[in-house]
Short mmCIF file of C-alpha atoms in Angstrom, two decimals:
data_model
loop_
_atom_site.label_atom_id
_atom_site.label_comp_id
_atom_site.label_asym_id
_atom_site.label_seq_id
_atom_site.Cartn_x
_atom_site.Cartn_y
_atom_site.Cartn_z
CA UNK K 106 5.55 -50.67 -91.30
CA UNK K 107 2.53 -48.78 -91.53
CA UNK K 108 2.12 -49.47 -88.01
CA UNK K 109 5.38 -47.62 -87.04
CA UNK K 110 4.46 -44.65 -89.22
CA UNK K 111 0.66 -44.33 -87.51
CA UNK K 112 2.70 -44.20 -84.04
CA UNK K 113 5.20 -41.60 -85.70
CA UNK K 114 2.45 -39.45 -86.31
CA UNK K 115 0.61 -39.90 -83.28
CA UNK K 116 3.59 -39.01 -81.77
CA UNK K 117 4.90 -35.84 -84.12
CA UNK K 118 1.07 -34.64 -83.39
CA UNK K 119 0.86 -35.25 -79.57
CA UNK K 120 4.38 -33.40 -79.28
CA UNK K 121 2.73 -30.27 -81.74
CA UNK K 122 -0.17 -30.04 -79.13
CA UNK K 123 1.97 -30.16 -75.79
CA UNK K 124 3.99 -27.45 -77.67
CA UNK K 125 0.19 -25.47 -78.01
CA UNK K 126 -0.71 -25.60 -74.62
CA UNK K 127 2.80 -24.94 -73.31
CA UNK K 128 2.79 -21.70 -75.14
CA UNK K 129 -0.98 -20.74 -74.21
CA UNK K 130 -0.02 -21.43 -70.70
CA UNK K 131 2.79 -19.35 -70.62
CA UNK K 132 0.23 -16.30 -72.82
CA UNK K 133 -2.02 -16.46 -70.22
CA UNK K 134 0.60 -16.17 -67.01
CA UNK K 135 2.55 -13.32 -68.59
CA UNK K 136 -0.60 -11.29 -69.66
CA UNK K 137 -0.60 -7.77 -69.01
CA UNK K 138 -4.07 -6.28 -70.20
CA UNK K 139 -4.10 -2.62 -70.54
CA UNK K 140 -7.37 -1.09 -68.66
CA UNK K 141 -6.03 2.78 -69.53
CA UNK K 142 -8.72 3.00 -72.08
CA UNK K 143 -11.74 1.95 -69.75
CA UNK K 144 -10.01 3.91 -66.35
CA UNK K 145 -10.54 7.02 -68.57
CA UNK K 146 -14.01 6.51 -70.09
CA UNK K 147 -14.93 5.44 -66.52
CA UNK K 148 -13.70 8.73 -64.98
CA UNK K 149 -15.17 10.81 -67.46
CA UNK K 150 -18.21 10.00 -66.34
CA UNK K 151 -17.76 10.03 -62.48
CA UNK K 152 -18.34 13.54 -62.27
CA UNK K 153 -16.19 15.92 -59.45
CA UNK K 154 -17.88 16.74 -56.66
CA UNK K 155 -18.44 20.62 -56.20
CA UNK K 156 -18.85 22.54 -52.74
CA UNK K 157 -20.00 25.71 -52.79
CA UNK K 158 -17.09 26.47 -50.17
CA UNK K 159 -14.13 24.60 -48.93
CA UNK K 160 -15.24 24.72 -44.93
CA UNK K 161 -15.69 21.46 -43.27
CA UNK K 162 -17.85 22.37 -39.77
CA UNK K 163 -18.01 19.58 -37.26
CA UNK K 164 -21.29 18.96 -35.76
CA UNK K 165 -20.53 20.39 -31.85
CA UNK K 166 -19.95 23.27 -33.98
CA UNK K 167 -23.11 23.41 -35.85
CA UNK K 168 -25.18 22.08 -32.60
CA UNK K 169 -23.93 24.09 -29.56
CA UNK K 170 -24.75 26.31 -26.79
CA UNK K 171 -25.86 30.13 -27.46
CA UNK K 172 -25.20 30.84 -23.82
CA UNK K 173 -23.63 29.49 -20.59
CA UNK K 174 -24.15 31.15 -17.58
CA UNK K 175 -22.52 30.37 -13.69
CA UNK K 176 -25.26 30.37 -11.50
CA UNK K 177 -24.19 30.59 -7.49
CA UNK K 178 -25.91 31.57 -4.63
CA UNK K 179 -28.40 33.41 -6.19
CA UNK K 180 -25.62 35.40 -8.18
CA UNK K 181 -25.50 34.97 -11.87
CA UNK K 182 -22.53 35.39 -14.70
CA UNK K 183 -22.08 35.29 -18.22
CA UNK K 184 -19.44 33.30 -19.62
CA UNK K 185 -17.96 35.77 -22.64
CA UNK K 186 -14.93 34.17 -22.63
CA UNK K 187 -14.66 32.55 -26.10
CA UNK K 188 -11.82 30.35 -25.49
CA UNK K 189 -13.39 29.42 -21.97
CA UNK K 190 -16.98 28.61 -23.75
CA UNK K 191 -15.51 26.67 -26.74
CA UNK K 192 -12.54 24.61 -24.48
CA UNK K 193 -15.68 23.00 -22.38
CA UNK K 194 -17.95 22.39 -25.03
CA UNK K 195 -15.57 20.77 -27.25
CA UNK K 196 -14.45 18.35 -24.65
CA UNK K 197 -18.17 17.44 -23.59
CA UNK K 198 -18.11 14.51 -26.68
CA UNK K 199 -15.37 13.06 -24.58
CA UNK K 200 -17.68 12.56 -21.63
CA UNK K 201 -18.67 8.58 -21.63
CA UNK K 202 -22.24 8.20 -20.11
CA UNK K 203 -22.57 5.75 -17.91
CA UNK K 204 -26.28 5.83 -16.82
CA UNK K 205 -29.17 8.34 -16.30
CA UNK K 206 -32.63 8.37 -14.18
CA UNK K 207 -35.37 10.68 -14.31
CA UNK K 208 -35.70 12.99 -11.44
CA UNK K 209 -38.48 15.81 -12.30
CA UNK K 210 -40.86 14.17 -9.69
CA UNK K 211 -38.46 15.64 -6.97
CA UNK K 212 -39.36 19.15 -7.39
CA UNK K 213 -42.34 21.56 -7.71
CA UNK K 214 -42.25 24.60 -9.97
CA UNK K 215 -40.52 27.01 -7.19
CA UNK K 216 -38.13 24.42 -6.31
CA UNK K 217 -37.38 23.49 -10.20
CA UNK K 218 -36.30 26.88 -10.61
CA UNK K 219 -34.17 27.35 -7.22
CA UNK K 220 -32.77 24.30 -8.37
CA UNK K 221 -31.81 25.11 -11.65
CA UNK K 222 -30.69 28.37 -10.93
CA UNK K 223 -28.70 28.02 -7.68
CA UNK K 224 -30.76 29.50 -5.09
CA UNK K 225 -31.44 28.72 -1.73
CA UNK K 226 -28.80 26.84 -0.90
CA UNK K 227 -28.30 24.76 -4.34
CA UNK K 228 -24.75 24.17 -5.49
CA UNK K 229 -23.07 26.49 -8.05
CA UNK K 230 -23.98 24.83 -11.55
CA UNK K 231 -23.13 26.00 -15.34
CA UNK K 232 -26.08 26.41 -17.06
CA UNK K 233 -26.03 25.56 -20.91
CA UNK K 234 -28.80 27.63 -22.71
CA UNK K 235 -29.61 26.50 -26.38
CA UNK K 236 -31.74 28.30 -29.06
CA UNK K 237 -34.33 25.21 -29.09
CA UNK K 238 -35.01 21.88 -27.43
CA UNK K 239 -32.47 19.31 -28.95
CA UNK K 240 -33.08 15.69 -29.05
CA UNK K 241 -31.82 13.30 -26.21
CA UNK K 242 -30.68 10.89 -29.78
CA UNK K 243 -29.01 13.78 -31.47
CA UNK K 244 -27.13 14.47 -27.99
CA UNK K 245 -26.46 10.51 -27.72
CA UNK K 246 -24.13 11.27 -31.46
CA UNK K 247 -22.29 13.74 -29.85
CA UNK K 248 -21.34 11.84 -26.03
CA UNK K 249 -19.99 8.15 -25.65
CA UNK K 250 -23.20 6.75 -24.65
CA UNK K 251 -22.72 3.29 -23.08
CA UNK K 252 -26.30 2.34 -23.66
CA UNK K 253 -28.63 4.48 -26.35
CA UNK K 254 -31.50 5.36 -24.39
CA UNK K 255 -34.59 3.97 -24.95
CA UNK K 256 -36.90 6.95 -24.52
CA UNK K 257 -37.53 10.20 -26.57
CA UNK K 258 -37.38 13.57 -24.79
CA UNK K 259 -35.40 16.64 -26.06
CA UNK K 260 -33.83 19.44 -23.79
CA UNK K 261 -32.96 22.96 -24.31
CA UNK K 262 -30.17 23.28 -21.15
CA UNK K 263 -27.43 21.06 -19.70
CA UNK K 264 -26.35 22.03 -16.22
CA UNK K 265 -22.80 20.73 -15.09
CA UNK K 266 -22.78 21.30 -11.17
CA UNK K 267 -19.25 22.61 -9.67
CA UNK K 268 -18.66 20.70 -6.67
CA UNK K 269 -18.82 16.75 -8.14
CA UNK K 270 -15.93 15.04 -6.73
CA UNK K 271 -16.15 11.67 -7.43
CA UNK K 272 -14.76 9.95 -10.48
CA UNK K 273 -18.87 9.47 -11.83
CA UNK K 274 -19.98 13.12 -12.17
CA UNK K 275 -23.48 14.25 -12.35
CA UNK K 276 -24.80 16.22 -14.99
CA UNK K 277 -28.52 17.42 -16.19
CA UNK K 278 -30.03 16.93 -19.19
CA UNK K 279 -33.12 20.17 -18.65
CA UNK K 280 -36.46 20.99 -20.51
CA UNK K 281 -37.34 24.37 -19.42
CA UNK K 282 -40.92 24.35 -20.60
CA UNK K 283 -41.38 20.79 -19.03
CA UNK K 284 -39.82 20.90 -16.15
CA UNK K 285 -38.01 17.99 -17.11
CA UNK K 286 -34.46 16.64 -15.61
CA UNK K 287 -33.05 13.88 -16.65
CA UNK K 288 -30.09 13.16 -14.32
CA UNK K 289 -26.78 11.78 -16.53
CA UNK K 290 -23.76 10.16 -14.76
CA UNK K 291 -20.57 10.75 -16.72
CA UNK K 292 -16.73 10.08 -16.72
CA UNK K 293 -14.72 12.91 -17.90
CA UNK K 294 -10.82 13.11 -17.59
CA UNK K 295 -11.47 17.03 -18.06
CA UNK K 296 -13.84 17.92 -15.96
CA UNK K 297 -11.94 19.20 -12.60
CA UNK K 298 -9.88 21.23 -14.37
CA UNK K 299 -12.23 22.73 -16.64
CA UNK K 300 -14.87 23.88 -14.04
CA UNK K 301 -12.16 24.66 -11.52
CA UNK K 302 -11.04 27.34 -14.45
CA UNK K 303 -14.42 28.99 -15.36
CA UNK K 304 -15.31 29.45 -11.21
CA UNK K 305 -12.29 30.91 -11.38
CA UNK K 306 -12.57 33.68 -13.61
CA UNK K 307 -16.37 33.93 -12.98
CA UNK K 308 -15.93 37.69 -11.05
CA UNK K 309 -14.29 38.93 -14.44
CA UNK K 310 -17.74 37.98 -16.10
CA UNK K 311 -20.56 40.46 -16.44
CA UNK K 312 -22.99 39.78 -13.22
CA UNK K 313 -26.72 39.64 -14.75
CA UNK K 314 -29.90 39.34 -12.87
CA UNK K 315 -33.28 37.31 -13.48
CA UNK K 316 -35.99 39.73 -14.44
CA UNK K 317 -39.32 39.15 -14.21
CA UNK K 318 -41.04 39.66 -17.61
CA UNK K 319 -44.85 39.85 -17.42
CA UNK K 320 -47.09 37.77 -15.36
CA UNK K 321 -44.86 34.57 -14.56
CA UNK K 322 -41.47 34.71 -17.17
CA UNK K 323 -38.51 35.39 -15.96
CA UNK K 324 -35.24 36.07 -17.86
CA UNK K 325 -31.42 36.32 -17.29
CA UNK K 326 -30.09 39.82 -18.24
CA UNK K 327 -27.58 42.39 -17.29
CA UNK K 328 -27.30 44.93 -13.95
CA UNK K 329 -25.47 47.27 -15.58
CA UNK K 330 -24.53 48.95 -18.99
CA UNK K 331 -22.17 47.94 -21.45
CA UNK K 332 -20.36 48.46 -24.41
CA UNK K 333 -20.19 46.00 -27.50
CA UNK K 334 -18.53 46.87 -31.18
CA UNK K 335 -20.91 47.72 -34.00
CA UNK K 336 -19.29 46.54 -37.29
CA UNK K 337 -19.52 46.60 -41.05
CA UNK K 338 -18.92 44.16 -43.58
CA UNK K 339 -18.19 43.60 -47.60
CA UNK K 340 -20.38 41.43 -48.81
CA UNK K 341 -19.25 38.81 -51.82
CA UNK K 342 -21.88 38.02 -54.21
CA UNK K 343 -21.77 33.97 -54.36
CA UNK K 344 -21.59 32.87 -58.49
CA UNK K 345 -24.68 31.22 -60.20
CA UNK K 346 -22.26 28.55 -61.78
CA UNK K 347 -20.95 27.38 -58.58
CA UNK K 348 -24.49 26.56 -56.84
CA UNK K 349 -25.55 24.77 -60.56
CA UNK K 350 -22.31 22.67 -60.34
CA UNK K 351 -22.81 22.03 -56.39
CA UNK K 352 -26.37 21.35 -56.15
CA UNK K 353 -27.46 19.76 -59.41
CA UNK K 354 -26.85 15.57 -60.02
CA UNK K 355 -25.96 16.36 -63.50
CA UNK K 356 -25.41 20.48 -64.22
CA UNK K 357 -24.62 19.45 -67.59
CA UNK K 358 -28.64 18.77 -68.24
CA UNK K 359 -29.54 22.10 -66.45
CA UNK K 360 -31.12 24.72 -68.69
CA UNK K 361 -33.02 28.08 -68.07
CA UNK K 362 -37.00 27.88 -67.01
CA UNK K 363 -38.44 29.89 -70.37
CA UNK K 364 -42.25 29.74 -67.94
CA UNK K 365 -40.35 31.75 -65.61
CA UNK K 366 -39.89 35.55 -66.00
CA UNK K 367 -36.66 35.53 -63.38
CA UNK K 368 -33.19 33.39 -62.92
CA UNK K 369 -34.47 29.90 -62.64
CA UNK K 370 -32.27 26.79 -63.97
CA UNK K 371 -33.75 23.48 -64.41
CA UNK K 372 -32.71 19.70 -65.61
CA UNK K 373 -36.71 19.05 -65.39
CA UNK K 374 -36.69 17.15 -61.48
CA UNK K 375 -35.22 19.69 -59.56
CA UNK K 376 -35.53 23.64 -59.86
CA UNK K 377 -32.64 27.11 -58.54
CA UNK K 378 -34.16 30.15 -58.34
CA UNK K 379 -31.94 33.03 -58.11
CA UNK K 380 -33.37 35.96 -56.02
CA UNK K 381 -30.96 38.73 -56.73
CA UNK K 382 -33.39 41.45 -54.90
CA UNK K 383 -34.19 39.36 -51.68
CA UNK K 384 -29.99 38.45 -51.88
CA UNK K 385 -31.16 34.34 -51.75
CA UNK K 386 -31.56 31.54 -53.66
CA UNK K 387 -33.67 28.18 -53.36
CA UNK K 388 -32.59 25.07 -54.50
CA UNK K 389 -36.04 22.61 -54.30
CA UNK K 390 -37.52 19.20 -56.08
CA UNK K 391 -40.57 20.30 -58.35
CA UNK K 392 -42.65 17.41 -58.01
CA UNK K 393 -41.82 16.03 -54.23
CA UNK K 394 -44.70 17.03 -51.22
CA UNK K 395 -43.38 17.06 -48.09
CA UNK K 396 -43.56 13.57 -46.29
CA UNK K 397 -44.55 12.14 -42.69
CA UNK K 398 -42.84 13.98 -39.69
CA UNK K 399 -39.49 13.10 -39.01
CA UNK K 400 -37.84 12.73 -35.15
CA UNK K 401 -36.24 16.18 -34.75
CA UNK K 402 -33.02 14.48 -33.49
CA UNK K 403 -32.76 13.04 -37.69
CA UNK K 404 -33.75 15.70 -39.21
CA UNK K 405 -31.01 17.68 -37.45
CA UNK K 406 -28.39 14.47 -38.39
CA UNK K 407 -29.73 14.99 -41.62
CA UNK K 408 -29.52 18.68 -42.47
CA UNK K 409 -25.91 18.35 -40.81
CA UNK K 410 -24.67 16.00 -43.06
CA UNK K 411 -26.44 17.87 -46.07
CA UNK K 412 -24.91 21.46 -45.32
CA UNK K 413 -21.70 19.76 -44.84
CA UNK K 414 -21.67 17.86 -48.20
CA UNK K 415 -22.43 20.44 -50.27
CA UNK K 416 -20.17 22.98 -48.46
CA UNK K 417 -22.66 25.58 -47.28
CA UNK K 418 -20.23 26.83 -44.13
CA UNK K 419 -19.48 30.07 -46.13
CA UNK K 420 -19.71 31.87 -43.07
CA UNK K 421 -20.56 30.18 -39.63
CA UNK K 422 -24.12 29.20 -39.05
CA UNK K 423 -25.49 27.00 -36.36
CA UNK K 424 -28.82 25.12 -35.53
CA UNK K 425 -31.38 27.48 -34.48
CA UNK K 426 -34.72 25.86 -34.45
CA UNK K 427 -37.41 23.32 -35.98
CA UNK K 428 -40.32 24.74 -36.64
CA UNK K 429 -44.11 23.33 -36.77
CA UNK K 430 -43.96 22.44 -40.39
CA UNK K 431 -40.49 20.95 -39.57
CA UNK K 432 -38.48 23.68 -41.65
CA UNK K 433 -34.86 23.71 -40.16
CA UNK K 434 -33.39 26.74 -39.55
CA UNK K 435 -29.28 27.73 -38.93
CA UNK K 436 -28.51 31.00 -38.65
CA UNK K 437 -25.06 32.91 -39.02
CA UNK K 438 -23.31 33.50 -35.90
CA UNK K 439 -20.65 36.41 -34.92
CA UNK K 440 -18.93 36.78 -31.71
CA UNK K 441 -21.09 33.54 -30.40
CA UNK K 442 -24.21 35.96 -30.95
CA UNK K 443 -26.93 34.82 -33.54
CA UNK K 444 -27.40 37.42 -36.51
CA UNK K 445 -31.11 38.33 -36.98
CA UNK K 446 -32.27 40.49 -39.77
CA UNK K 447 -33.08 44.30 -39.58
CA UNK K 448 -36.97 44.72 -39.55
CA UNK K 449 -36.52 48.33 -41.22
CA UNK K 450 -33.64 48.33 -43.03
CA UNK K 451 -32.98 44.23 -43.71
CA UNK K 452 -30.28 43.11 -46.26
CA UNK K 453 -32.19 40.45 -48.29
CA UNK K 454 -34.25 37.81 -46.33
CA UNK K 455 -31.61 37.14 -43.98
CA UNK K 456 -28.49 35.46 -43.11
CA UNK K 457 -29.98 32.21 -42.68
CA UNK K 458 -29.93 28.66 -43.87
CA UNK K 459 -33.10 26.54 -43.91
CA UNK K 460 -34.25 22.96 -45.12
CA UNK K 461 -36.95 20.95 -45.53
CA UNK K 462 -37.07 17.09 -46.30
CA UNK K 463 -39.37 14.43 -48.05
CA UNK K 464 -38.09 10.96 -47.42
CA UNK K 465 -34.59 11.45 -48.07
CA UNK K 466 -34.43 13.69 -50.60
CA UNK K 467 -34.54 17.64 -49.69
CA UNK K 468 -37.55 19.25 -50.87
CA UNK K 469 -36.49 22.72 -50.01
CA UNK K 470 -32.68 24.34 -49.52
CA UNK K 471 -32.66 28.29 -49.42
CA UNK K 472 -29.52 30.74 -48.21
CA UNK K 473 -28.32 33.62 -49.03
CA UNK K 474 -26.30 33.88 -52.03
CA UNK K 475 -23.69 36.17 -50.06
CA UNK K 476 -20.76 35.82 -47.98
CA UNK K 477 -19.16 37.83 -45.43
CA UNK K 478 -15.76 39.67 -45.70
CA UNK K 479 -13.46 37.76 -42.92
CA UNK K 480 -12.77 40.87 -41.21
CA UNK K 481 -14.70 44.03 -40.46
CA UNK K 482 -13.85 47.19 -42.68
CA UNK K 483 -15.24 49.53 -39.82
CA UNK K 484 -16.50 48.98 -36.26
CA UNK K 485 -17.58 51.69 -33.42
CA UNK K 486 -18.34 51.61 -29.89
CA UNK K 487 -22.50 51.30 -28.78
CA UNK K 488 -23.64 51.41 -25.14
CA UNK K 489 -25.95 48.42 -24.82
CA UNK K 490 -29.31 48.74 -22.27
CA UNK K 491 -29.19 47.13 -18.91
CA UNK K 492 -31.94 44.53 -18.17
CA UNK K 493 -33.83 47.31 -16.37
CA UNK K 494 -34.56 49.07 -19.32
CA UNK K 495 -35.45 46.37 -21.53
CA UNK K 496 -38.21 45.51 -19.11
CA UNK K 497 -38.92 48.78 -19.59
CA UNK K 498 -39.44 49.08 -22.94
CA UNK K 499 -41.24 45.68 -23.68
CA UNK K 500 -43.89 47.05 -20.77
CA UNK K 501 -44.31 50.44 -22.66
CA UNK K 502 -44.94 48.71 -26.21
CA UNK K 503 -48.14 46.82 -27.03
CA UNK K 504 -47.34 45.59 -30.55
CA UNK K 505 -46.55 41.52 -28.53
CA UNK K 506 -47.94 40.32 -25.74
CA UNK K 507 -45.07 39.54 -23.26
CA UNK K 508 -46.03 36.67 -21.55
CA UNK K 509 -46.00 34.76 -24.95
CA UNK K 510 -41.97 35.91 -25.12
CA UNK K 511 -39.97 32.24 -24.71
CA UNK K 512 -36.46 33.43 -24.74
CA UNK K 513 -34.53 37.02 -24.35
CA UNK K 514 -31.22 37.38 -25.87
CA UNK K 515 -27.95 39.24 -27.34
CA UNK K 516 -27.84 38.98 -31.30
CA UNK K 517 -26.09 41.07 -34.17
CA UNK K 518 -29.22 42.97 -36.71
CA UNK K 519 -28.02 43.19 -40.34
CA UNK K 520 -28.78 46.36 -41.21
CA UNK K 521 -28.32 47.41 -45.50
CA UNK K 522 -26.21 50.66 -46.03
CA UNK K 523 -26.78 52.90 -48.87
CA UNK K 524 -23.51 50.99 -50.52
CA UNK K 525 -25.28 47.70 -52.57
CA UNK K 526 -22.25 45.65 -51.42
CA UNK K 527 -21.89 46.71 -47.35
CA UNK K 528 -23.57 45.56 -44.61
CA UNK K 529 -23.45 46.94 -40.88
CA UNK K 530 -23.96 44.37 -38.01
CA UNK K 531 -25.45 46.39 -34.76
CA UNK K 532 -25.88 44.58 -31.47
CA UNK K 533 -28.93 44.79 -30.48
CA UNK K 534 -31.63 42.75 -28.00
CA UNK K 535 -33.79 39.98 -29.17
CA UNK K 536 -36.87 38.15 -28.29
CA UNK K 537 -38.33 35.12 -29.08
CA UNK K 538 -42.05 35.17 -29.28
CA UNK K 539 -44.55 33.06 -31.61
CA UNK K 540 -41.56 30.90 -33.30
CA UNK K 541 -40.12 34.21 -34.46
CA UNK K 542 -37.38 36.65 -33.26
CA UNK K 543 -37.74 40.46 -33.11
CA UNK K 544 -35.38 43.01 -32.32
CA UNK K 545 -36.24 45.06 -29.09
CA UNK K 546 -35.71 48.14 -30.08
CA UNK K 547 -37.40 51.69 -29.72
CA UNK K 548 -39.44 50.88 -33.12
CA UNK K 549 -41.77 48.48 -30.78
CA UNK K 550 -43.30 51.87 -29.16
CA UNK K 551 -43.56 53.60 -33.10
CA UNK K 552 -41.07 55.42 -33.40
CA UNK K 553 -38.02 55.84 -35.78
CA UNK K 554 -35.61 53.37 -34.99
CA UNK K 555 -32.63 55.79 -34.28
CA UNK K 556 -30.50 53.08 -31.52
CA UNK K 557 -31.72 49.62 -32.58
CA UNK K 558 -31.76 48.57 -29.06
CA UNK K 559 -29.00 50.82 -27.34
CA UNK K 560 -28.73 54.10 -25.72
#
């Protein structure tokens, strides 16, 4: 009897458990559990990521050509067809490498430059000129390189001959200065059609002639004169706030300097000092010293990616140059000319962008805290000089010494008006000489600067 009543409750127990576990079974299949309240205080402190301005730039557009030229028995034109310059040089990254060789050894000085520039009996070739040397690595981002090359050389022209013909084309990879050329055979889809096009049109271009510049330079520039549009501009102040809450990991720490008797905000690593007068700011780490020397070709991939994250295309700069402290420099750009600053009259410190790295974290950022008005509010016709009298004039001044001059060029000088807010771009000759660029104008002789570089 008591026997039968142990098993009874053995069994009355047994059948409570299974009961337990069936219903803690079924809890833990049908559980919903509500995350709402952790999504939220997650997001709230993921913080949104600010850009000073909305314009994405890709990288061929940051890192391109500032001329091209058709060179042809000993003849010379400029491309200044927009569409015509930007259609090739966006379809280049579509070119898949399939080998190169070194083939400098095959020509002295004279012949280096016959070659290059179509003389003597050398095929017509488009001639790529670039501000500075670029990187063969940094090129090898922008082609489809079968193989990354193994060597380190940079290059300041490409030359794309006109009569290649078979499915592998030819092209040159050039260092002026060097008298380096790296021969590149490529596969392009584009290619026939593209260079048939721009030989084409090539007696529509403006014919320009090598002059010789001291005791051994030489530089492309124009017969004849010519007209191009001087413009002005409303400038747009760029907002305080919007470089804090772009440039800053956490704006919410950042406070005014009190050591500092000007605009500078602080969260105590990094420092933004707003230079109303000079129309800039910098953005820079207080306590980093510049680091070992990077490859130029990475520093370039770096800046890039930099400018583009924090959305610094407020108008349209491009890669200028590196120089010996390896400070990166991108200038604005208008009407594929580079904008330089007036020497007598500047706006600011100039319509450029520059950066400077330790490790991987930038040590210096400074541009100007202006943009542009899209559209010009005035323009007005200004007869440019030939290359005759720019030779000319760069004999009659003694201010540089012309054989140090590396490059001679067309740029835009922003000139300040008596209005705070306008600016007036004039076309005007350049130079480059000792890493920096100078307008050629009748100021180099001494006297008032009455045509900044026209007549």
């Amino acid at each position: 009897m008591i026997g039968m009543r142990r098993e009874n409750i053995k069994t009355v127990i047994l059948s409570v458990l299974v009961v337990i576990s069936l219903v803690l079974t079924w809890g833990i299949w049908t559980f919903q559990p509500n995350f709402s309240e952790g999504t939220a205080s997650t997001k709230s402190t993921v913080r949104e990521k600010h850009k000073i301005d909305k314009t994405s730039q890709k990288v061929s557009q940051t890192v391109k050509p500032r001329d091209m030229f058709i060179h042809t028995n000993g003849s010379h034109y400029k491309v200044n067809d927009e569409t015509l310059f930007n259609d090739l040089w966006a379809d280049l990254p579509q070119w898949e490498v399939k080998g190169m060789k070194d083939i400098s050894d095959q020509y002295d000085k004279l012949g280096f430059k016959n070659w290059l520039y179509g003389r003597n009996g050398n095929s017509a070739k488009l001639d790529l000129q670039f501000n500075d040397t670029i990187p063969i690595d940094f090129f090898q981002t922008m082609f489809k390189w079968s193989n990354p090359s193994m060597e380190y050389s940079s290059f300041d022209h490409i030359v794309i001959p006109f009569n290649e013909n078979k499915t592998n084309k030819k092209i040159y990879m050039v260092s002026y200065s060097k008298q380096l050329i790296l021969e590149v055979t490529v596969e392009s889809a584009n290619y026939r059609n593209l260079m048939n096009e721009l030989y084409s049109k090539k007696s529509s271009m403006p014919l320009y002639h090598l002059y010789s510049v001291g005791k051994s330079k030489e530089f492309l520039m124009p017969n004849a004169r010519f007209n191009m549009k001087e413009k002005e501009f409303i400038t747009e102040t760029i907002k305080t706030n919007l470089f804090k809450q772009t440039l800053f990991n956490d704006p919410s720490t950042v406070r005014e300097d009190p050591n500092y008797n000007r605009n500078v905000l602080t969260d105590g690593i990094s420092r933004l000092e707003i230079n109303s007068t000079q129309r800039q700011i910098q953005f820079q780490h207080r306590n980093l010293a510049q680091s070992a020397s990077y490859q130029t070709g990475e520093l370039i991939k770096k800046s890039y990616k930099y400018l583009e994250d924090t959305g610094s295309w407020t108008d349209h700069y491009q890669f200028f140059n590196v120089s010996d402290n390896q400070q990166l420099s991108f200038y604005m750009f208008k009407d594929q000319m580079p904008v330089i600053n007036s020497t007598s009259k500047p706006f600011g410190s100039g319509p450029v962008l520059t950066l400077q790295w330790a490790n991987d974290e930038v040590l210096s950022y400074k541009r100007p805290n202006y943009v542009l008005g899209p559209n010009p509010i005035k323009t007005k016709d200004v007869k440019m000089m030939n290359g005759n009298e720019v030779v000319s004039l760069l004999e009659q001044q003694d201010k540089y010494d012309v054989n140090k001059i590396d490059q001679i060029f067309l740029s835009y000088q922003m000139v300040s008006s008596s209005t705070n807010d306008l600016v007036e771009l004039e076309p005007v000759w350049s130079m480059k000489i000792n890493g920096k660029i100078v307008p050629i104008t009748k100021d180099l002789l001494g006297k008032e600067e009455d045509d900044n570089g026209v007549e």
